[in-house]
Short mmCIF file of C-alpha atoms and ligand atoms in Angstrom, two decimals:
data_model
loop_
_atom_site.label_atom_id
_atom_site.label_comp_id
_atom_site.label_asym_id
_atom_site.label_seq_id
_atom_site.Cartn_x
_atom_site.Cartn_y
_atom_site.Cartn_z
CA MET A 1 0.02 -0.03 0.02
CA ALA A 2 2.75 2.41 0.95
CA THR A 3 4.61 1.41 -2.13
CA SER A 4 1.85 2.11 -4.55
CA LEU A 5 1.20 5.51 -2.94
CA LYS A 6 4.92 6.35 -3.44
CA LYS A 7 4.82 5.24 -7.00
CA ALA A 8 1.68 7.34 -7.73
CA LEU A 9 3.34 10.39 -6.21
CA CYS A 10 6.45 9.78 -8.23
CA GLY A 11 4.57 9.71 -11.48
CA ALA A 12 2.52 12.80 -10.55
CA ALA A 13 5.75 14.61 -9.67
CA VAL A 14 7.28 13.86 -13.03
CA ALA A 15 4.14 15.04 -14.79
CA THR A 16 4.15 18.26 -12.65
CA LEU A 17 7.85 18.65 -13.54
CA VAL A 18 7.40 18.30 -17.28
CA ALA A 19 4.37 20.66 -17.23
CA GLY A 20 6.25 23.11 -15.08
CA ALA A 21 9.26 23.19 -17.35
CA ALA A 22 7.15 23.60 -20.41
CA SER A 23 5.16 26.49 -19.05
CA GLY A 24 8.20 28.29 -17.71
CA VAL A 25 7.61 28.00 -14.04
CA GLY A 26 10.57 29.64 -12.12
CA PRO A 27 13.05 27.44 -10.29
CA ALA A 28 12.03 28.53 -6.86
CA SER A 29 8.29 27.86 -7.25
CA ALA A 30 8.98 24.58 -9.10
CA ALA A 31 11.26 23.43 -6.33
CA SER A 32 8.98 24.28 -3.50
CA SER A 33 5.85 22.69 -4.99
CA LEU A 34 7.83 19.51 -5.80
CA SER A 35 9.93 19.03 -2.76
CA ALA A 36 7.21 17.41 -0.69
CA ASP A 37 6.51 14.81 -3.36
CA TRP A 38 10.23 14.11 -3.96
CA MET A 39 10.75 13.66 -0.23
CA LEU A 40 8.19 10.86 -0.17
CA THR A 41 9.36 9.18 -3.33
CA ALA A 42 13.05 9.34 -3.59
CA GLU A 43 14.30 7.62 -0.53
CA ASN A 44 17.15 5.70 -2.22
CA VAL A 45 19.93 7.39 -4.20
CA LEU A 46 23.12 5.74 -5.35
CA LEU A 47 26.02 7.86 -6.64
CA ILE A 48 28.68 5.87 -8.55
CA GLY A 49 31.98 7.61 -9.14
CA THR A 50 34.46 6.24 -11.67
CA ASP A 51 37.79 8.21 -11.48
CA GLY A 52 39.44 9.63 -14.64
CA THR A 53 36.96 7.90 -17.04
CA ASN A 54 36.57 9.32 -20.64
CA LEU A 55 33.04 9.10 -21.95
CA SER A 56 34.54 8.58 -25.42
CA LYS A 57 36.15 5.37 -24.16
CA ILE A 58 32.89 4.22 -22.50
CA LEU A 59 31.09 4.72 -25.83
CA GLU A 60 33.92 2.89 -27.65
CA TYR A 61 34.40 -0.08 -25.36
CA ALA A 62 31.52 -0.34 -22.94
CA TYR A 63 28.43 0.74 -24.87
CA ASN A 64 27.09 -2.79 -25.32
CA GLU A 65 24.59 -5.04 -23.75
CA GLY A 66 25.76 -6.32 -20.40
CA SER A 67 27.64 -3.18 -19.49
CA GLY A 68 26.18 -1.11 -16.61
CA PHE A 69 27.11 2.08 -18.45
CA ARG A 70 24.80 1.02 -21.37
CA THR A 71 22.08 -0.22 -19.05
CA LEU A 72 21.98 3.09 -17.16
CA MET A 73 22.18 5.22 -20.35
CA ASP A 74 19.20 3.21 -21.75
CA GLN A 75 17.14 3.79 -18.59
CA GLY A 76 18.30 7.36 -17.75
CA ILE A 77 19.56 10.58 -19.22
CA THR A 78 23.21 11.16 -20.21
CA GLY A 79 25.08 14.33 -20.49
CA ALA A 80 28.53 14.82 -22.07
CA ALA A 81 29.89 17.46 -19.64
CA THR A 82 33.13 19.43 -19.44
CA GLU A 83 35.19 21.14 -16.68
CA VAL A 84 36.99 23.47 -19.05
CA ASN A 85 38.29 26.41 -17.00
CA HIS A 86 38.63 24.29 -13.85
CA THR A 87 41.53 22.23 -12.63
CA THR A 88 41.37 18.62 -13.93
CA ILE A 89 42.74 17.08 -10.73
CA SER A 90 40.81 14.56 -8.66
CA GLY A 91 40.68 16.33 -5.31
CA PRO A 92 39.26 19.58 -6.69
CA SER A 93 36.77 17.83 -8.96
CA TRP A 94 35.45 15.35 -6.46
CA SER A 95 35.03 18.28 -4.08
CA THR A 96 32.90 19.96 -6.69
CA ILE A 97 30.90 16.80 -7.17
CA LEU A 98 30.29 16.48 -3.39
CA THR A 99 29.75 20.24 -2.57
CA GLY A 100 27.94 21.53 -5.66
CA VAL A 101 30.40 24.38 -6.02
CA TRP A 102 33.47 24.90 -8.30
CA ASP A 103 37.12 25.42 -7.29
CA ASP A 104 36.89 29.20 -7.35
CA LYS A 105 34.69 28.69 -4.25
CA HIS A 106 35.92 25.59 -2.41
CA GLY A 107 39.54 26.41 -3.18
CA VAL A 108 40.75 22.69 -3.22
CA ILE A 109 43.93 22.59 -5.39
CA ASN A 110 45.32 19.12 -5.31
CA ASN A 111 45.18 15.67 -3.72
CA VAL A 112 46.72 16.69 -0.39
CA PHE A 113 43.65 16.38 1.85
CA SER A 114 42.54 19.11 4.21
CA ALA A 115 39.18 19.15 5.96
CA GLU A 116 39.03 22.93 6.18
CA PRO A 117 37.20 23.75 2.89
CA TYR A 118 34.23 21.59 3.89
CA ASN A 119 33.59 23.72 6.95
CA SER A 120 32.79 26.66 4.62
CA TRP A 121 31.45 24.53 1.76
CA PRO A 122 29.47 21.58 3.42
CA THR A 123 29.38 18.26 1.50
CA VAL A 124 26.27 16.42 0.40
CA PHE A 125 26.89 14.12 3.39
CA ASN A 126 27.02 17.10 5.80
CA LEU A 127 23.79 18.67 4.43
CA LEU A 128 21.90 15.36 4.43
CA GLU A 129 23.07 14.54 7.95
CA TYR A 130 22.24 17.98 9.27
CA PHE A 131 18.74 18.38 7.72
CA ARG A 132 17.72 14.70 7.59
CA PRO A 133 19.77 12.70 10.12
CA GLU A 134 17.45 9.75 9.62
CA VAL A 135 18.83 9.22 6.20
CA ASN A 136 21.42 6.47 6.02
CA THR A 137 24.52 7.93 4.40
CA SER A 138 27.41 5.76 3.33
CA VAL A 139 30.64 5.99 1.33
CA ILE A 140 32.47 2.96 -0.08
CA ALA A 141 35.82 3.80 -1.74
CA ASP A 142 39.34 2.63 -2.54
CA TRP A 143 41.02 6.11 -2.58
CA GLU A 144 41.20 7.36 1.02
CA TYR A 145 40.80 10.98 0.00
CA ILE A 146 37.13 10.24 -0.78
CA ASN A 147 36.59 8.65 2.60
CA GLN A 148 38.25 11.71 4.19
CA ILE A 149 35.87 14.03 2.36
CA ALA A 150 32.85 11.96 3.60
CA ASP A 151 34.28 12.19 7.18
CA ALA A 152 34.89 16.02 6.98
CA GLY A 153 32.55 18.73 8.20
CA GLY A 154 30.54 18.60 11.47
CA TYR A 155 28.07 16.03 10.13
CA PRO A 156 29.97 13.12 8.50
CA ALA A 157 28.61 10.13 6.62
CA ASP A 158 27.11 7.45 8.89
CA SER A 159 29.11 4.65 7.36
CA ASN A 160 32.59 5.04 5.91
CA THR A 161 34.25 2.02 4.21
CA PHE A 162 37.75 2.21 2.72
CA PHE A 163 39.47 -0.59 0.82
CA GLU A 164 43.23 -0.64 0.60
CA PHE A 165 44.98 -1.67 -2.62
CA ASP A 166 44.65 -5.41 -2.89
CA GLY A 167 46.70 -7.10 -5.59
CA SER A 168 45.36 -5.05 -8.50
CA TRP A 169 43.13 -1.97 -8.86
CA ALA A 170 40.61 -4.21 -10.73
CA ASN A 171 40.52 -6.47 -7.68
CA THR A 172 40.30 -3.53 -5.30
CA ASP A 173 37.33 -2.12 -7.25
CA ALA A 174 35.69 -5.57 -7.14
CA LEU A 175 35.89 -5.34 -3.31
CA VAL A 176 34.21 -1.87 -3.52
CA THR A 177 31.51 -3.48 -5.76
CA ALA A 178 30.89 -6.40 -3.48
CA GLU A 179 30.46 -4.08 -0.48
CA THR A 180 28.17 -1.78 -2.49
CA ILE A 181 25.99 -4.72 -3.40
CA SER A 182 25.94 -5.94 0.19
CA GLN A 183 24.92 -2.55 1.57
CA ILE A 184 22.21 -2.11 -1.18
CA LEU A 185 20.71 -5.55 -0.27
CA GLN A 186 20.92 -4.72 3.47
CA THR A 187 18.62 -1.71 2.94
CA THR A 188 15.77 -4.17 2.39
CA ALA A 189 15.82 -5.06 6.09
CA ASN A 190 14.75 -1.51 6.89
CA PRO A 191 12.70 -0.33 3.94
CA ASP A 192 11.48 2.76 5.80
CA ILE A 193 14.95 4.24 6.18
CA PRO A 194 16.09 6.36 3.25
CA ASN A 195 19.58 5.78 1.85
CA PHE A 196 22.30 7.76 0.16
CA LEU A 197 25.20 5.64 -0.99
CA PHE A 198 28.43 6.83 -2.74
CA SER A 199 30.40 4.10 -4.35
CA TYR A 200 33.78 5.09 -5.80
CA GLN A 201 36.06 3.10 -8.23
CA VAL A 202 39.52 4.02 -9.24
CA GLN A 203 40.91 1.48 -11.77
CA ALA A 204 40.29 3.58 -14.95
CA ASP A 205 42.29 6.44 -13.58
CA GLU A 206 45.06 4.14 -12.39
CA ALA A 207 45.29 2.43 -15.78
CA GLY A 208 45.46 5.89 -17.47
CA HIS A 209 48.39 6.91 -15.24
CA THR A 210 50.27 3.61 -15.73
CA PHE A 211 49.59 2.90 -19.42
CA GLY A 212 47.95 6.04 -20.86
CA GLY A 213 44.35 6.82 -21.73
CA GLY A 214 44.63 5.38 -25.17
CA SER A 215 45.98 2.05 -23.94
CA ALA A 216 44.40 -1.38 -24.09
CA GLU A 217 44.71 -1.54 -20.30
CA TYR A 218 42.60 1.68 -19.99
CA ALA A 219 39.96 0.21 -22.24
CA GLN A 220 39.86 -2.94 -20.15
CA ALA A 221 39.51 -0.89 -16.97
CA VAL A 222 36.47 0.93 -18.45
CA ILE A 223 34.97 -2.41 -19.43
CA ASN A 224 35.56 -3.68 -15.88
CA VAL A 225 33.87 -0.63 -14.29
CA GLY A 226 30.89 -1.17 -16.66
CA SER A 227 30.61 -4.84 -15.54
CA ASN A 228 30.84 -3.72 -11.84
CA ILE A 229 28.02 -1.17 -12.37
CA GLU A 230 25.91 -3.91 -14.07
CA GLN A 231 26.32 -6.11 -10.99
CA ILE A 232 25.36 -3.16 -8.76
CA LEU A 233 22.29 -2.49 -10.83
CA ALA A 234 21.20 -6.10 -10.49
CA ALA A 235 21.45 -5.73 -6.70
CA ILE A 236 19.27 -2.62 -6.99
CA ALA A 237 16.73 -4.50 -9.08
CA GLN A 238 16.67 -7.27 -6.41
CA ALA A 239 16.15 -4.75 -3.57
CA GLN A 240 13.40 -2.96 -5.56
CA ALA A 241 11.67 -6.31 -6.15
CA GLU A 242 11.66 -6.97 -2.44
CA THR A 243 10.61 -3.60 -1.17
CA GLY A 244 8.94 -1.83 -4.13
CA ASP A 245 11.13 1.24 -3.34
CA GLU A 246 12.81 2.60 -6.42
CA TRP A 247 16.34 3.91 -6.59
CA THR A 248 17.74 7.01 -8.34
CA VAL A 249 21.26 6.27 -9.74
CA ILE A 250 23.81 8.82 -10.86
CA VAL A 251 27.20 7.90 -12.42
CA THR A 252 29.89 10.46 -12.99
CA THR A 253 33.62 11.10 -13.34
CA ASP A 254 35.97 13.81 -12.09
CA HIS A 255 38.03 14.30 -15.22
CA GLY A 256 39.34 12.52 -18.35
CA HIS A 257 42.75 11.38 -19.41
CA GLN A 258 45.36 12.26 -21.88
CA GLN A 259 45.67 9.50 -24.59
CA SER A 260 49.38 9.05 -24.36
CA LEU A 261 51.33 7.91 -21.27
CA GLY A 262 52.61 10.93 -19.39
CA PHE A 263 51.24 13.25 -16.78
CA GLY A 264 47.76 11.80 -17.23
CA HIS A 265 45.61 14.87 -16.42
CA GLY A 266 45.83 18.21 -14.76
CA PHE A 267 45.73 20.49 -17.77
CA GLN A 268 43.09 21.76 -20.18
CA SER A 269 43.09 19.51 -23.25
CA PRO A 270 39.54 18.34 -24.13
CA ASN A 271 40.49 14.81 -23.30
CA GLU A 272 41.32 15.96 -19.74
CA THR A 273 38.45 18.32 -19.21
CA SER A 274 35.90 15.66 -20.48
CA GLN A 275 33.31 14.55 -17.98
CA PHE A 276 29.93 12.99 -18.03
CA VAL A 277 26.78 12.63 -15.91
CA ILE A 278 24.43 9.68 -16.28
CA PHE A 279 21.13 10.45 -14.37
CA SER A 280 18.58 7.64 -13.90
CA LEU A 281 15.79 9.24 -11.93
CA ALA A 282 13.47 6.84 -10.08
CA GLY A 283 10.19 6.51 -11.92
CA ASN A 284 11.35 8.53 -14.96
CA SER A 285 10.98 5.94 -17.76
CA ASP A 286 9.44 8.63 -20.06
CA GLN A 287 12.92 10.14 -20.73
CA ALA A 288 14.89 6.89 -20.84
CA GLY A 289 17.72 6.90 -23.34
CA SER A 290 17.80 10.60 -23.86
CA GLN A 291 20.53 13.21 -23.63
CA ASN A 292 20.90 16.47 -21.75
CA LEU A 293 23.09 19.18 -23.22
CA ASN A 294 23.40 21.10 -19.93
CA TYR A 295 24.57 18.69 -17.23
CA SER A 296 27.55 19.57 -15.03
CA ILE A 297 29.22 17.74 -12.21
CA ALA A 298 28.25 20.71 -9.95
CA ASP A 299 24.57 19.78 -10.42
CA ILE A 300 24.97 16.42 -8.63
CA THR A 301 24.89 17.58 -5.02
CA PRO A 302 21.88 19.98 -5.52
CA THR A 303 20.08 17.19 -7.34
CA ILE A 304 20.61 14.72 -4.47
CA LEU A 305 19.57 17.22 -1.88
CA GLN A 306 16.44 18.18 -3.74
CA LEU A 307 15.53 14.43 -4.06
CA PHE A 308 15.68 14.22 -0.25
CA GLY A 309 13.81 17.46 0.23
CA VAL A 310 16.76 19.23 1.74
CA PRO A 311 16.86 23.06 1.29
CA LEU A 312 19.31 24.18 -1.40
CA ARG A 313 22.13 26.61 -0.63
CA SER A 314 21.82 29.99 -2.46
CA ASP A 315 25.47 29.92 -3.44
CA PHE A 316 25.50 26.55 -5.23
CA ASP A 317 27.01 26.72 -8.67
CA GLY A 318 24.91 23.71 -9.77
CA ALA A 319 21.10 23.15 -9.73
CA PRO A 320 18.84 20.12 -9.55
CA MET A 321 18.98 18.18 -12.93
CA HIS A 322 15.32 17.16 -12.61
CA THR A 323 13.60 20.49 -11.61
CA ASP A 324 15.80 23.39 -12.83
CA PRO A 325 14.00 24.71 -15.98
CA GLU A 326 17.33 25.75 -17.64
CA ILE A 327 18.60 22.15 -17.34
CA THR A 328 15.29 20.29 -18.06
CA GLY A 329 14.88 22.56 -21.06
CA SER A 330 18.11 21.18 -22.55
CA LEU A 331 16.81 17.64 -22.89
CA VAL A 332 16.93 16.09 -26.37
CA GLN A 333 15.83 12.66 -27.58
CA PRO A 334 18.43 11.59 -30.20
CA GLU A 335 17.70 8.73 -32.42
CA ASP A 336 21.24 7.47 -31.94
CA LEU A 337 22.50 8.31 -28.42
CA LYS A 338 26.01 7.15 -29.02
CA GLN A 339 26.33 9.36 -32.09
CA ALA A 340 24.77 12.35 -30.35
CA LEU A 341 27.07 11.97 -27.27
CA THR A 342 30.13 11.67 -29.60
CA ALA A 343 29.06 14.85 -31.37
CA ALA A 344 28.65 16.62 -28.02
CA ILE A 345 32.13 15.54 -26.78
CA GLY A 346 33.58 16.87 -30.15
CA MET A 347 32.20 20.34 -29.42
CA TYR A 348 34.37 20.87 -26.33
CA GLY A 349 37.61 22.67 -26.89
CA TYR A 350 40.32 24.58 -24.96
CA PRO A 351 39.79 27.53 -22.76
CA ASN A 352 41.17 30.94 -23.70
CA ILE A 353 44.97 31.23 -23.53
CA GLY A 354 44.95 33.17 -20.23
CA ASN A 355 42.91 30.63 -18.37
CA ASP A 356 44.90 27.81 -19.99
CA LEU A 357 48.09 29.28 -18.66
CA ALA A 358 46.78 30.20 -15.27
CA LEU A 359 45.32 26.80 -14.66
CA GLY A 360 48.54 25.13 -16.06
CA LEU A 361 50.61 27.12 -13.59
CA ARG A 362 48.27 26.22 -10.77
CA THR A 363 48.57 22.45 -11.59
CA VAL A 364 52.36 22.57 -11.80
CA VAL A 365 52.77 24.36 -8.45
CA ALA A 366 49.96 22.31 -6.79
CA THR A 367 51.59 19.06 -7.92
CA VAL A 368 54.78 19.57 -5.97
CA PRO A 369 53.35 19.24 -2.40
CA TYR A 370 51.26 16.29 -3.57
CA LEU A 371 54.36 14.49 -4.80
CA LEU A 372 56.32 15.47 -1.62
CA ASN A 373 53.36 13.99 0.36
CA GLY A 374 54.79 10.61 -0.55
CA VAL A 375 52.67 9.25 -3.37
CA VAL A 376 55.41 9.76 -5.86
CA THR A 377 58.91 10.57 -4.60
CA ASP A 378 60.57 11.54 -7.84
CA ILE A 379 59.49 15.11 -8.48
CA ASP A 380 61.97 15.65 -11.17
CA LYS A 381 60.62 12.63 -13.11
CA MET A 382 56.98 13.90 -12.85
CA LEU A 383 57.91 17.41 -13.81
CA GLN A 384 59.93 15.89 -16.70
CA GLY A 385 56.60 14.31 -17.85
CA ILE A 386 55.19 17.82 -18.20
CA VAL A 387 58.32 19.09 -19.90
CA ASP A 388 58.12 16.23 -22.40
CA GLN A 389 54.60 17.13 -23.31
CA ASP A 390 55.77 20.37 -24.88
CA ILE A 391 52.67 22.32 -23.77
CA PHE A 392 53.07 26.00 -24.74
CA LEU A 393 54.76 27.83 -21.88
CA ILE A 394 53.65 25.27 -19.21
CA SER A 395 56.37 22.81 -20.14
CA GLY A 396 58.96 25.58 -19.79
CA LEU A 397 57.40 26.37 -16.41
CA ALA A 398 57.80 22.77 -15.35
CA ALA A 399 61.50 22.88 -16.33
CA PHE A 400 61.79 25.96 -14.23
CA ALA A 401 60.13 24.16 -11.32
CA GLN A 402 62.64 21.32 -11.71
CA GLN A 403 65.44 23.88 -11.26
CA ILE A 404 63.74 25.26 -8.18
CA ASN A 405 63.36 21.82 -6.79
CA ASP A 406 66.99 20.96 -7.43
CA PHE A 407 68.06 24.25 -5.85
CA PHE A 408 65.92 24.07 -2.73
CA GLY A 409 66.01 20.32 -2.29
CA GLY A 410 64.42 19.99 1.23
CA LEU A 411 61.12 21.83 0.76
CA THR A 412 58.36 20.29 2.89
CA VAL A 413 54.84 19.40 2.07
CA ASP A 414 53.53 22.19 4.34
CA VAL A 415 55.73 24.91 2.90
CA THR A 416 55.01 24.00 -0.78
CA GLN A 417 51.33 23.56 0.04
CA PHE A 418 51.31 27.02 1.45
CA LEU A 419 53.01 28.43 -1.52
CA ALA A 420 50.72 26.49 -3.94
CA ARG A 421 47.64 27.88 -2.12
CA GLY A 422 49.01 31.31 -2.71
CA VAL A 423 49.56 30.81 -6.40
CA ALA A 424 46.11 29.05 -6.63
CA TYR A 425 44.46 32.06 -5.01
CA LEU A 426 46.15 34.39 -7.46
CA THR A 427 44.90 32.21 -10.32
CA GLY A 428 41.33 32.25 -9.05
CA SER A 429 40.99 29.26 -6.68
CA GLY A 430 38.95 29.76 -3.50
CA VAL A 431 38.50 33.43 -4.16
CA ILE A 432 34.64 33.46 -3.72
CA ALA A 433 33.43 33.35 -0.13
CA PRO A 434 30.13 31.56 0.79
CA THR A 435 27.09 33.77 1.15
CA ASP A 436 25.21 31.14 3.11
CA ALA A 437 26.06 30.72 6.81
CA PRO A 438 28.04 27.56 7.73
CA LEU A 439 26.11 24.72 9.39
CA PRO A 440 25.93 25.22 13.16
CA PRO A 441 28.62 23.23 15.07
CA PRO A 442 27.48 19.72 16.03
CA PRO A 443 26.80 19.05 19.69
CA GLY A 444 29.73 17.59 21.63
CA PRO A 445 33.44 18.52 21.95
CA ALA A 446 34.86 20.44 19.00
CA ASP A 447 37.49 18.60 16.90
CA PHE A 448 40.61 20.66 16.55
CA SER A 449 43.35 18.86 14.68
CA GLY A 450 45.98 21.50 15.51
CA SER A 451 48.20 20.31 12.65
CA VAL A 452 50.49 22.68 10.76
CA GLU A 453 48.41 21.88 7.67
CA ALA A 454 45.25 23.03 9.40
CA LEU A 455 47.02 26.19 10.50
CA LEU A 456 48.20 26.89 7.09
CA ALA A 457 44.77 26.17 5.70
CA ASP A 458 43.45 28.99 7.85
CA GLN A 459 45.70 31.55 6.19
CA THR A 460 43.94 33.86 3.91
CA PHE A 461 45.50 35.34 0.83
CA THR A 462 44.71 38.81 -0.39
CA ALA A 463 44.77 39.35 -4.08
CA PRO A 464 46.87 42.26 -5.19
CA ASP A 465 45.89 43.91 -8.44
CA LEU A 466 48.02 42.07 -10.95
CA ASP A 467 49.25 43.97 -13.95
CA ASP A 468 50.93 42.36 -16.88
CA ALA A 469 54.46 42.86 -15.46
CA ASP A 470 53.44 41.00 -12.23
CA LEU A 471 51.89 38.14 -14.25
CA ILE A 472 55.05 37.77 -16.29
CA GLY A 473 57.06 37.62 -13.07
CA LEU A 474 54.58 35.16 -11.63
CA LEU A 475 54.82 32.95 -14.71
CA GLY A 476 58.58 33.00 -14.71
CA ILE A 477 58.59 34.11 -18.25
CA ASP A 478 62.23 35.15 -18.11
CA ALA A 479 63.22 31.68 -16.96
CA LEU A 480 61.33 30.12 -19.87
CA ALA A 481 63.60 31.66 -22.35
CA ALA A 482 66.27 29.28 -21.23
ZN1 ZN B 1 40.77 11.68 -10.66
#
């Protein structure tokens, strides 16, 4: 009985949405009239993240029956997205996916984790746990940075599962998949408790870094992730059959990959800025297999919050993909989805030269503390990877950074992170302050880490007015002549 009521409401909500979008209802009124329905209907949301995965490779290698990518594209809406003009590094991009704001706001610059940004820019976990603590929130990942984001802020995820590297990244992703399936099936024991699960897989990115984005190993990793998603969707179907409760499923990536073996990503080539969002909304079979020309990774957190009836921040960069008229108005029903998505990917290009250079500079400088942090010890070798790519000006800058590194030898993570934050600020990262108040502190003793990193994170940078001469100095143009 409860189930059929939910289903009826869901259908009505979709009808209202379509009518609302067609008649030009504003976002605010559309949101308020729908939120009550969505709160009742969308109690299960699964977000699947596949790191460093090019949509072009999915279409080439995993767009076939039996791949979860294809299954989900056939039942949902797919958008070929881009993060051109934003840093193509995992930490900043997953922070955008999980906060709904871009790096000019959250200010995350690299993969050296700091909890501080999420105090000002709460995550989807924080907002769900604060406004709807009865929602079961869970993260399952094999890159600890993701687990750390889910644990940050005053209202962390209820359940936080991390899998260490186990033999191969394909095997480690298989462990994530098995745990995701287990947790989905466990939800049937408590059908009245709403769920938000984030399942993160890393093998595509790792294959890209080790073999290149154009390698057979990368293609195989994409195929493997598609197979994992298919298994997860089968578990959802099983849970749905038991409880009648439908699930909304979203799949996304943080960035793409260069095709050749080298630095992997971090710069502004279309292969690196390439992203996608697949959005399969519970009960939305009418729009199955269609394409949206206006999805962005910043829309994911606002969408999830709207599905759970949580109020949206006024300073989000994204908007709910199912209710915002600007987004729903960009829906198209292509005859050939693969061809349409390939055409959309082909339309994305480079940013203007100024942004290209500023973001390249930020990536070079932000890479040093990450490497010093112990993931890769040979900075010279990594910088050489950038030098070898012969990117206009940036490769020269990397050569310059090599000289600096040779000269200063013993620079620490904290010092270089501090410097990188300064350069990042000057190039537009973290320059926009929130206009919404932070979430109130949770009850209980406050958690002060007291680390040097936390202290550095509290530093604020003021932006001087840069003129061309300053910018040339900042870019080290003189050194590039060498
Ligand atoms: Zn990544």
